[in-house]
Amino acid sequence: MRERAHSFPEGFLWGVATSSHQYEGATTNNQWHAWEAQGHIKTGDHCGLACDWWHRAEADFDHAQAMGLNALRLSLEWSRIEPRPGEWDDGALARYHQMLMGLHARGLRPLVTLHHFTHPLWFEERGGFLAPDAVERFARYVEHTVAYLQDRCDFWCTINEPNVYATNGYLLGDFPPGRKGDLLADIRVQGAMARAHAAAYATIHRLQPGAQVGIAQHLNSFDPARPGNPLDRLAARIQALGFNDLFLDALERGRVNPLFARYVGDLAGVKGTFDYFGFNTYARDIVSFDRRKLTEGFGRRAIPPGAREGDPGTGGVFGEIYPMGIKRFALRAARLGKPIYITESGVADAADRLRPWVIAMGMRAMHEARAEGADIRGYFHWSLVDNFEWAQGWSMRFGLIALDILTQTRTWRPSGELYRAIAQANRLTDAMIATYLPDLMDEAFPA
Ligand code: BGC
């Protein structure tokens, strides 16, 4: 019988995504360290040593290489690089330079994120992105950092998930600064981050005209609970407008929906400031209209019965795990006319029940979207190794490789083997499905 496969073009990037605070350990000078010390993490956890990358990242780069990967996304810890305003720690930059050299030596192309949820405590104390000089401060950090690292990196992601940062920090209150119900601050922060991104984009291009600079936006699928009900449809639309679309509209058009326009500030300079579009997607929420949920745009979110969820208890945080969202959003991003990268996709799954399925469906989603014209150039799985999962502490395990945090021992999960097979072959085949997911052949390769 003829082999069936979802194949990808030569040069396609197969990577994993990571971030500084979640991996490095001892990142004690940022606002998350303070937040953890105040006891805000659900499990009472601290990030602690994390995966100890400050000392042993290279051992995990070896794992990434053994996985057949050719790319790795990591972030830089601004609080190490600029520990006090205007004071630079070139020792920290030298360590990052060494890490980037280590990636190149293993054939892994670095995609470097400049802000992944954390920043120096002093920046937070001045008001974070709502401070009047936040954009200049961020641009200055970017300038110093990129000038130092530019001989080892030309692929930059300015900001990770501005919408998650703003919504969790100002509307839901489970990220610092822990404000609850302040929808206007959420919108304002996203506006300020869009301007910070645009300033970083200009700064990097001044230093490195040929660099590829973009963002990693979180996109969540929102579907109406009753598709025929106009109020449910409206509620789902409002969720998408505030969470998914605001930043996207700023990048695409330099303006946002009139509902938000008066709060975001001037976004004219943001238009077109991206060389690629990167997005992270994990989940789907089913939304019904609820007039009591004023600050949440009248939307009540739920998980449909029978939906696939991550580890017990995580559904309420993450919704239904929905890798086919990759296709939906890649087709939407295609109209931007720029290369597309899936900068994160994954699942909290200690037992590795669902991760192989998430990976396989991600391949199908990318393959179908490419066939319909979306120029997807790479996929970065979240994540290489179990790591510190923000408000959920160590209770969620996202790694292709399991981590014992006490001994720092790594153990590959079966999904790591599946991902290796895909990356090495540059495609997902029916033989791989037969080995790793025999019951799901029809889902991975529909007739
Ligand atoms: C973030 C990661 C996080 C992952 C899983 C994304 O929202 O960028 O830092 O660990 O999702 O929740």
Short mmCIF file of C-alpha atoms and ligand atoms in Angstrom, two decimals, residues 18-19 22 73 116-117 160-161 164 175 216 218 280 282 318 344 382-383 387-390 396 398, ligand 1:
data_model
loop_
_atom_site.label_atom_id
_atom_site.label_comp_id
_atom_site.label_asym_id
_atom_site.label_seq_id
_atom_site.Cartn_x
_atom_site.Cartn_y
_atom_site.Cartn_z
CA THR A 18 11.57 27.54 26.15
CA SER A 19 11.83 30.71 28.26
CA GLN A 22 10.95 28.82 33.34
CA ARG A 73 13.47 29.12 20.81
CA HIS A 116 8.79 36.41 27.86
CA PHE A 117 6.55 37.60 30.73
CA ASN A 160 5.91 36.68 23.89
CA GLU A 161 2.12 36.74 24.18
CA VAL A 164 -1.62 36.65 27.96
CA PHE A 175 0.15 36.97 37.01
CA ALA A 216 4.71 35.28 19.36
CA HIS A 218 -1.22 33.68 21.74
CA ASN A 280 1.21 30.07 20.04
CA TYR A 282 -3.19 25.40 22.62
CA PHE A 318 -6.49 25.92 29.53
CA GLU A 344 4.32 27.18 20.59
CA TRP A 382 6.29 23.75 23.96
CA SER A 383 8.41 22.37 25.50
CA ASN A 387 9.57 23.54 33.44
CA PHE A 388 8.11 26.05 35.88
CA GLU A 389 4.56 26.71 34.69
CA TRP A 390 3.86 30.23 36.01
CA MET A 396 1.88 21.07 34.96
CA PHE A 398 4.79 20.24 29.33
C1 BGC B 1 3.63 30.57 27.37
C2 BGC B 1 4.57 29.63 28.07
C3 BGC B 1 3.75 28.65 28.90
C4 BGC B 1 2.90 27.84 27.95
C5 BGC B 1 2.03 26.79 28.61
C6 BGC B 1 2.39 29.94 26.81
O1 BGC B 1 1.28 30.71 27.17
O2 BGC B 1 4.31 31.32 26.41
O3 BGC B 1 5.45 30.37 28.85
O4 BGC B 1 4.51 27.84 29.70
O5 BGC B 1 2.03 28.69 27.24
O6 BGC B 1 1.08 27.38 29.43
#
